[in-house]
PDB file of C-alpha atoms in Angstrom:
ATOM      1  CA  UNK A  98      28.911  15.726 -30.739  1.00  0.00           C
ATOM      2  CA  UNK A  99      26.622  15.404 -33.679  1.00  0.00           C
ATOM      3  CA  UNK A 100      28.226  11.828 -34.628  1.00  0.00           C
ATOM      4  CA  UNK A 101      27.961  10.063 -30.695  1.00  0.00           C
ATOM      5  CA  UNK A 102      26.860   6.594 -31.077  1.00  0.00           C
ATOM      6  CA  UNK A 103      24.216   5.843 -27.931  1.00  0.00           C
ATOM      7  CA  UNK A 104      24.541   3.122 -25.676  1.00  0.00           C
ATOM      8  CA  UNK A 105      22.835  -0.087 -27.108  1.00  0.00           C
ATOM      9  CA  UNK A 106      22.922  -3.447 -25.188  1.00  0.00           C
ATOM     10  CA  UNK A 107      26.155  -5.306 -25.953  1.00  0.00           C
ATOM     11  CA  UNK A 108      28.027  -1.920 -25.889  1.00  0.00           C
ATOM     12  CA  UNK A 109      31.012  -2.858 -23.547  1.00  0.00           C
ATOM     13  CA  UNK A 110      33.322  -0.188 -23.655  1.00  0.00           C
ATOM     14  CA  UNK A 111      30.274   2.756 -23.069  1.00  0.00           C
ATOM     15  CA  UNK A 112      32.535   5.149 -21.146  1.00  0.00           C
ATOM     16  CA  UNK A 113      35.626   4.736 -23.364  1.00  0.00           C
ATOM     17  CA  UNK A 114      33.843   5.201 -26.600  1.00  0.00           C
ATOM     18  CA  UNK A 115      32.106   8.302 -25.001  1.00  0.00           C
ATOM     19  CA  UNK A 116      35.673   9.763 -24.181  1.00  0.00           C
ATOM     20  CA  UNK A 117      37.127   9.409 -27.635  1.00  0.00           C
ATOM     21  CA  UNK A 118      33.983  11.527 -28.877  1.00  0.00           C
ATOM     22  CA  UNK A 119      34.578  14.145 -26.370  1.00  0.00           C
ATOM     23  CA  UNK A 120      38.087  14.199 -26.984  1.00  0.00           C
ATOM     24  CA  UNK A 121      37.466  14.258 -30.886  1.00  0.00           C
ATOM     25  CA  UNK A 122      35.129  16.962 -30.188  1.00  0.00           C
ATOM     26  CA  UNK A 123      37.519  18.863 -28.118  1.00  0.00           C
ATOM     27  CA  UNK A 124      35.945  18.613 -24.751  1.00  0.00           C
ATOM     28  CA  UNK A 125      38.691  17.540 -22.617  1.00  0.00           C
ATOM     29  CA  UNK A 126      37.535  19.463 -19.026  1.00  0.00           C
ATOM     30  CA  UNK A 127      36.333  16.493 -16.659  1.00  0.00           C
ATOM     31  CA  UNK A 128      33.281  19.188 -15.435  1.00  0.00           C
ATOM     32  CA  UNK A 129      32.346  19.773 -19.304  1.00  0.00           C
ATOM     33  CA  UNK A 130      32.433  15.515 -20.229  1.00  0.00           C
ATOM     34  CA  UNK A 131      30.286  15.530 -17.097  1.00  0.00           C
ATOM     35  CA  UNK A 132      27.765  17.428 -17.874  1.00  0.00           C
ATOM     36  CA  UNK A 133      27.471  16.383 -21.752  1.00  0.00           C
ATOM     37  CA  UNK A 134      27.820  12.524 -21.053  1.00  0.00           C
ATOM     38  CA  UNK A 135      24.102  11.928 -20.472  1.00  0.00           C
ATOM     39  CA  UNK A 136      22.829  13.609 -24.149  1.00  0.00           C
ATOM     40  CA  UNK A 137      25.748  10.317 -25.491  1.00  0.00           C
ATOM     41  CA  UNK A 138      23.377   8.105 -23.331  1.00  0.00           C
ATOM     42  CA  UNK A 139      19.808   6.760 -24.108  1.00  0.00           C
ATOM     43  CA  UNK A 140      17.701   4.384 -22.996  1.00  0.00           C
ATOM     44  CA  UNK A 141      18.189   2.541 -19.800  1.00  0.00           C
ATOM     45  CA  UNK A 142      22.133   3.987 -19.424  1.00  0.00           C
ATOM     46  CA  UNK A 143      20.299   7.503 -19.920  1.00  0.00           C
ATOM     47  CA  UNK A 144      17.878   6.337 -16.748  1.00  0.00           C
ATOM     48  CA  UNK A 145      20.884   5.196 -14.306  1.00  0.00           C
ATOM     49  CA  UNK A 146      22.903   7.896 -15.258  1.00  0.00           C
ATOM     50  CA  UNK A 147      20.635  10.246 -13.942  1.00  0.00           C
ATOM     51  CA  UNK A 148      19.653   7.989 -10.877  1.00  0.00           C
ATOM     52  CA  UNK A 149      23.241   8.095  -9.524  1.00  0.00           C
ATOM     53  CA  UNK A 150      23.448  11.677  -9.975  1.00  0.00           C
ATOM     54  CA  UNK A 151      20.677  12.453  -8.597  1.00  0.00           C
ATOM     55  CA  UNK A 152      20.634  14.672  -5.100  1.00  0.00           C
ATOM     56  CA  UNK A 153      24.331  14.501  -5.150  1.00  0.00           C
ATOM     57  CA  UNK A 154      26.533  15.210  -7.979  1.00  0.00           C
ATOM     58  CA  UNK A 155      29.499  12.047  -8.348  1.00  0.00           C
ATOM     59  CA  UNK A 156      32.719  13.460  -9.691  1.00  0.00           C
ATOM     60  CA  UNK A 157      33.423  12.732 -13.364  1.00  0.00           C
ATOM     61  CA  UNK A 158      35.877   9.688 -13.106  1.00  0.00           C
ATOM     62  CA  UNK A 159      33.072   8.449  -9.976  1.00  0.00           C
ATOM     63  CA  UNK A 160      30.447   8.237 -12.317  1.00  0.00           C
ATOM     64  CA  UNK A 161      32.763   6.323 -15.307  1.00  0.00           C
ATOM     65  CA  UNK A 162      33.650   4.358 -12.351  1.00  0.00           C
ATOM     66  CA  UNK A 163      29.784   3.681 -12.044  1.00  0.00           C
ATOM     67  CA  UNK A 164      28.319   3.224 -15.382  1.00  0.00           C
ATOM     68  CA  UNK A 165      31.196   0.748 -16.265  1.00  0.00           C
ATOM     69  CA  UNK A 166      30.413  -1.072 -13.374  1.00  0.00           C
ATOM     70  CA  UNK A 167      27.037  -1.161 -14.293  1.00  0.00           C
ATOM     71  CA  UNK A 168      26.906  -1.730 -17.959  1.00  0.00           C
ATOM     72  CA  UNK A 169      30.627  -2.975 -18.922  1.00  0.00           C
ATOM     73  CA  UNK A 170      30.001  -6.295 -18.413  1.00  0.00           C
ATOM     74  CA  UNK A 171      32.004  -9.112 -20.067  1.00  0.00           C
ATOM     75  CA  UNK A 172      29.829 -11.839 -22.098  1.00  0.00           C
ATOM     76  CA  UNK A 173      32.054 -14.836 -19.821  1.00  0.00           C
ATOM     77  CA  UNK A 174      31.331 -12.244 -16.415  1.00  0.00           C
ATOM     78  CA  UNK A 175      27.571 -12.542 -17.623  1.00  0.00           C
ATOM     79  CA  UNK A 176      27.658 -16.098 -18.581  1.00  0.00           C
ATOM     80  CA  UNK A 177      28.713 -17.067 -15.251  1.00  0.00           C
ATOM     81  CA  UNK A 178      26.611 -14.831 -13.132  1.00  0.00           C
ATOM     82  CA  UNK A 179      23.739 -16.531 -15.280  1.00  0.00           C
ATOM     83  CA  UNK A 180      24.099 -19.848 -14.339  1.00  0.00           C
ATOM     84  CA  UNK A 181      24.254 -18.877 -10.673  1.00  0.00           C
ATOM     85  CA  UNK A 182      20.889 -16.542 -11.587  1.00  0.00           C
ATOM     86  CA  UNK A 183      18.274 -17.406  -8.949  1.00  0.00           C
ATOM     87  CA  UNK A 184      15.447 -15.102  -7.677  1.00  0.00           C
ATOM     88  CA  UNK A 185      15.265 -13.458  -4.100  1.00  0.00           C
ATOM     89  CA  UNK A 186      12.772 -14.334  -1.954  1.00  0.00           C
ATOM     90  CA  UNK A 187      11.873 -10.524  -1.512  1.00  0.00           C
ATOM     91  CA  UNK A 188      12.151 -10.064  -5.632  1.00  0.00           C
ATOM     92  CA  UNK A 189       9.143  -9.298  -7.402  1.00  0.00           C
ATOM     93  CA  UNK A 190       8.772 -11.621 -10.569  1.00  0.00           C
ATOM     94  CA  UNK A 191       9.290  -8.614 -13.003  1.00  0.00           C
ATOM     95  CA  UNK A 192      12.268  -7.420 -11.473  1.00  0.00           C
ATOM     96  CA  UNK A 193      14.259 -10.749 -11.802  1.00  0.00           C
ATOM     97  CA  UNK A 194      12.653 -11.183 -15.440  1.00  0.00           C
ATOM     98  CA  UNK A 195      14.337  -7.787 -16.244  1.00  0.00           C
ATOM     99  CA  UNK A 196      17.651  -9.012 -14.556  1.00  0.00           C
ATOM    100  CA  UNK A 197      17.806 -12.040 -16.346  1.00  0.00           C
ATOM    101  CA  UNK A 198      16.553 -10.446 -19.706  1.00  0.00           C
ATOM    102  CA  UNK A 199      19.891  -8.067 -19.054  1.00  0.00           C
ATOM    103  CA  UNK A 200      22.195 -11.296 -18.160  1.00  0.00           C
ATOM    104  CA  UNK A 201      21.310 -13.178 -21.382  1.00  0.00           C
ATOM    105  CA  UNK A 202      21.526 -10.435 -23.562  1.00  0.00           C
ATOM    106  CA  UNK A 203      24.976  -9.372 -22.048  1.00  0.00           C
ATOM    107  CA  UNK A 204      26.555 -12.744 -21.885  1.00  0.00           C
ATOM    108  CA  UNK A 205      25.123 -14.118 -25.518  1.00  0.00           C
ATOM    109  CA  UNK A 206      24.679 -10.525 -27.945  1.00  0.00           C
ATOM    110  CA  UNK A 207      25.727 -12.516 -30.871  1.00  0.00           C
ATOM    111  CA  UNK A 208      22.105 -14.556 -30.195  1.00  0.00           C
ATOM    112  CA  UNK A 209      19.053 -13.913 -32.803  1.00  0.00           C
ATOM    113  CA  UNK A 210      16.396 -12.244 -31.083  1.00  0.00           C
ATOM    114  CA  UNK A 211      14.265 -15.794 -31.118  1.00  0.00           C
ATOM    115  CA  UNK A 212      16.923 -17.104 -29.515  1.00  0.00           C
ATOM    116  CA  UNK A 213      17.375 -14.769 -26.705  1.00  0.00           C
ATOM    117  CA  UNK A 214      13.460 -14.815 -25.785  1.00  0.00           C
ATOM    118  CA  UNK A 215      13.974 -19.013 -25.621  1.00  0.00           C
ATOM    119  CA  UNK A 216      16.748 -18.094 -23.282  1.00  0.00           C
ATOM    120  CA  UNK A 217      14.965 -15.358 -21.444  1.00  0.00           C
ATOM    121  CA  UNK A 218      12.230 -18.164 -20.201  1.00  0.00           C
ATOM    122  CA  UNK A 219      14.132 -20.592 -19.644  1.00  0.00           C
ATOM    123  CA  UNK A 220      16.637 -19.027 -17.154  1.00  0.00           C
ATOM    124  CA  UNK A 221      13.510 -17.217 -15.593  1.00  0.00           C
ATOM    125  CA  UNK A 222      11.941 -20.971 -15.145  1.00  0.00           C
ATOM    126  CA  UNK A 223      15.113 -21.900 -13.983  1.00  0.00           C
ATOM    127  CA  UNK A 224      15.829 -19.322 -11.278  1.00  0.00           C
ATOM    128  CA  UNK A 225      12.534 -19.741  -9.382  1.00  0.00           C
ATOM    129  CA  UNK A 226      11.621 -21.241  -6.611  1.00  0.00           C
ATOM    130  CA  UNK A 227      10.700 -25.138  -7.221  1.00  0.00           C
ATOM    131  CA  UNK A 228       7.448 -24.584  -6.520  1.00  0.00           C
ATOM    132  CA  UNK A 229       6.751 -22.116  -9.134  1.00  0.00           C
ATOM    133  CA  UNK A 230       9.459 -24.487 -11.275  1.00  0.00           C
ATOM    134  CA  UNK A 231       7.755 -27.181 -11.542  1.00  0.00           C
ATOM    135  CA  UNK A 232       3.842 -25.560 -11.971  1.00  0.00           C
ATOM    136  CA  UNK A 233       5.203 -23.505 -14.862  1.00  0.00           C
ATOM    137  CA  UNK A 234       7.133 -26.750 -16.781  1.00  0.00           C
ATOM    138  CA  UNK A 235       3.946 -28.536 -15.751  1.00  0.00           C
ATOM    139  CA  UNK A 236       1.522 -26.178 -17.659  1.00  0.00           C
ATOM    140  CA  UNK A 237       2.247 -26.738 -21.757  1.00  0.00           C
ATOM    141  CA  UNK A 238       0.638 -23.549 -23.272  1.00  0.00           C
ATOM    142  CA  UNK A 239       3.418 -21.315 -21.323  1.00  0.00           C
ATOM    143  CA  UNK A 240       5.597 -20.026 -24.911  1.00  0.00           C
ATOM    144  CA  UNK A 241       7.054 -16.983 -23.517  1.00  0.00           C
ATOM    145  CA  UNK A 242       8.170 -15.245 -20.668  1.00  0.00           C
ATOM    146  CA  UNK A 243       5.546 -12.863 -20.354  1.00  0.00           C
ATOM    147  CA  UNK A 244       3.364 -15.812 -20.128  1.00  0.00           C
ATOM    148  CA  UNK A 245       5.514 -17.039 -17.347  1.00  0.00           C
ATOM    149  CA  UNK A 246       5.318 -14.405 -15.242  1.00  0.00           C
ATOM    150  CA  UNK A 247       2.032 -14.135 -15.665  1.00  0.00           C
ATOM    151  CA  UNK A 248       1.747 -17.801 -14.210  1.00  0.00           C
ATOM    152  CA  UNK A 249       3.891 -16.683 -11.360  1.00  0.00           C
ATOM    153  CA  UNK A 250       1.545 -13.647 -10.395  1.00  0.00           C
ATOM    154  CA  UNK A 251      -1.592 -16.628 -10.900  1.00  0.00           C
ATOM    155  CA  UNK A 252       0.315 -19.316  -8.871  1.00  0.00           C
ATOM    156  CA  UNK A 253       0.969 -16.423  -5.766  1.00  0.00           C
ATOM    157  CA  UNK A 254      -2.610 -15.183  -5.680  1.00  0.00           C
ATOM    158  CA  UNK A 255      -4.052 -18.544  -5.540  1.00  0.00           C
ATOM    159  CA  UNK A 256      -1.266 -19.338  -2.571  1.00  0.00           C
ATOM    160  CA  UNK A 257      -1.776 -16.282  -0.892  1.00  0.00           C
ATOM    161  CA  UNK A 258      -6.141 -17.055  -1.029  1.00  0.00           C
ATOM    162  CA  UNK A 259      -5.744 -20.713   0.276  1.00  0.00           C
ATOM    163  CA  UNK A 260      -2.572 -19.902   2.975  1.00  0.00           C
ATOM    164  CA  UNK A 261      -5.699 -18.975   5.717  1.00  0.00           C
ATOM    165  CA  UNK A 262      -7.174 -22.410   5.240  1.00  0.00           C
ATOM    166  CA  UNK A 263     -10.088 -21.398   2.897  1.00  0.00           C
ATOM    167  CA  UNK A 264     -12.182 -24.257   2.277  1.00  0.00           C
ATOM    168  CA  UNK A 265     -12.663 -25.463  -1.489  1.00  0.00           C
ATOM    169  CA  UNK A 266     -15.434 -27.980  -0.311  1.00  0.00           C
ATOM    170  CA  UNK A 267     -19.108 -27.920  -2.107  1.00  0.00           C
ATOM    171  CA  UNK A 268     -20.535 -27.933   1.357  1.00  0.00           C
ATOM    172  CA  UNK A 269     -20.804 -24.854   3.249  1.00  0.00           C
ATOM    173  CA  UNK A 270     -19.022 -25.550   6.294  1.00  0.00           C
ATOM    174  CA  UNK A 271     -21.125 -23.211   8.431  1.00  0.00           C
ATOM    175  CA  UNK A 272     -24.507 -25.570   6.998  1.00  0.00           C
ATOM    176  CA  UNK A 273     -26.583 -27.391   9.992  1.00  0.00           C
ATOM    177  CA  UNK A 274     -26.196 -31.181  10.438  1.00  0.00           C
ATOM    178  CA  UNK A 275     -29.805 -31.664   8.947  1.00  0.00           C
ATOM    179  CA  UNK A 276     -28.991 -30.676   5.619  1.00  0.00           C
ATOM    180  CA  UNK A 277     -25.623 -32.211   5.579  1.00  0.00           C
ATOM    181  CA  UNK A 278     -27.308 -35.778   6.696  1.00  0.00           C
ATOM    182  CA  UNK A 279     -30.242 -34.976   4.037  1.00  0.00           C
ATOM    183  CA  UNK A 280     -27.233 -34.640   1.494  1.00  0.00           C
ATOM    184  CA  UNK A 281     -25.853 -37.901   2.446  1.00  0.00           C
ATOM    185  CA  UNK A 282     -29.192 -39.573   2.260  1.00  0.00           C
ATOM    186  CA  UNK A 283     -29.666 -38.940  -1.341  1.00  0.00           C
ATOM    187  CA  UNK A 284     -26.036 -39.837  -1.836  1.00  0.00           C
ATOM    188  CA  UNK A 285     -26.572 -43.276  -0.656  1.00  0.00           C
TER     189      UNK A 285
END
């Protein structure tokens, strides 16, 4: 089991490449590949692997089932699913960075790095609400998407402090008429 090659993003066929190993290696007992397949697995496959499994064991050909759901994805499957990529109104910003960091790199591996970080903020920009759309496209210095989320969390906070009808006005609203009117006299 010396030789297993770990899952790596673009790795398609995860499961069946683990099963040739273990077969190779002689371990042909569905409770033996079970309990060997997460030392083949690293990273985030190592992470859901163990999530599924966790409080309740999933039969061997369950959990295949599972992880090829998860992480078999076609480029053209994760292409389309792109397009239609928009955030949930309950999604935090991160989380639907992440998912469309995972979409771009599944439906374009062949893509330079550079070229998947262009893609990675643009798709993010894309799949937000217009509001935070248009602020983001409207401030130039935004380069990458950590910078755009980081706009996001900027553009809520300010949102959520003016939603109660905070006043932005030099004048304290509480102030007595005298000063306002002595205000307005040296105005005029």
């Amino acid at each position: 089991m010396n030789n297993l090659k770990v899952f790596e993003d673009g790795n398609f066929s995860l499961v069946e490449d683990f099963e040739i190993c273990a077969k190779a290696n002689q371990v042909v007992k569905e409770e033996d590949m079970l309990r060997i397949m997460p030392a083949y697995f690293s990273g985030l496959a190592r992470y859901y692997f163990k999530t599924i499994n966790k409080g309740q064991t999933l039969e061997y050909k369950a959990s295949c089932e599972v992880m090829n759901k998860r992480f078999s994805s076609k480029p053209e499957v994760a292409a389309n699913d792109l397009i239609t990529c928009r955030k949930g109104s309950l999604e935090q910003f991160n989380a639907f960075a992440l998912r469309v960091k995972e979409l771009v790199n599944a439906a374009y591996p062949s893509f330079t790095y550079i070229d998947k970080e262009i893609l990675h903020k643009v798709k993010f920009i894309k799949g937000l609400e217009e509001y935070y759309s248009k602020e983001i496209v409207l401030y130039k210095k935004i380069e990458t998407l950590d910078e755009a989320i980081n706009k996001c969390w900027e553009l809520l906070a300010a949102e959520k402090l003016y939603a109660n009808g905070a006043t932005c006005s030099l004048i304290n609203q509480y102030s007595d008429a005298a000063a306002i009117d002595t205000i307005m006299d040296h105005l005029d």
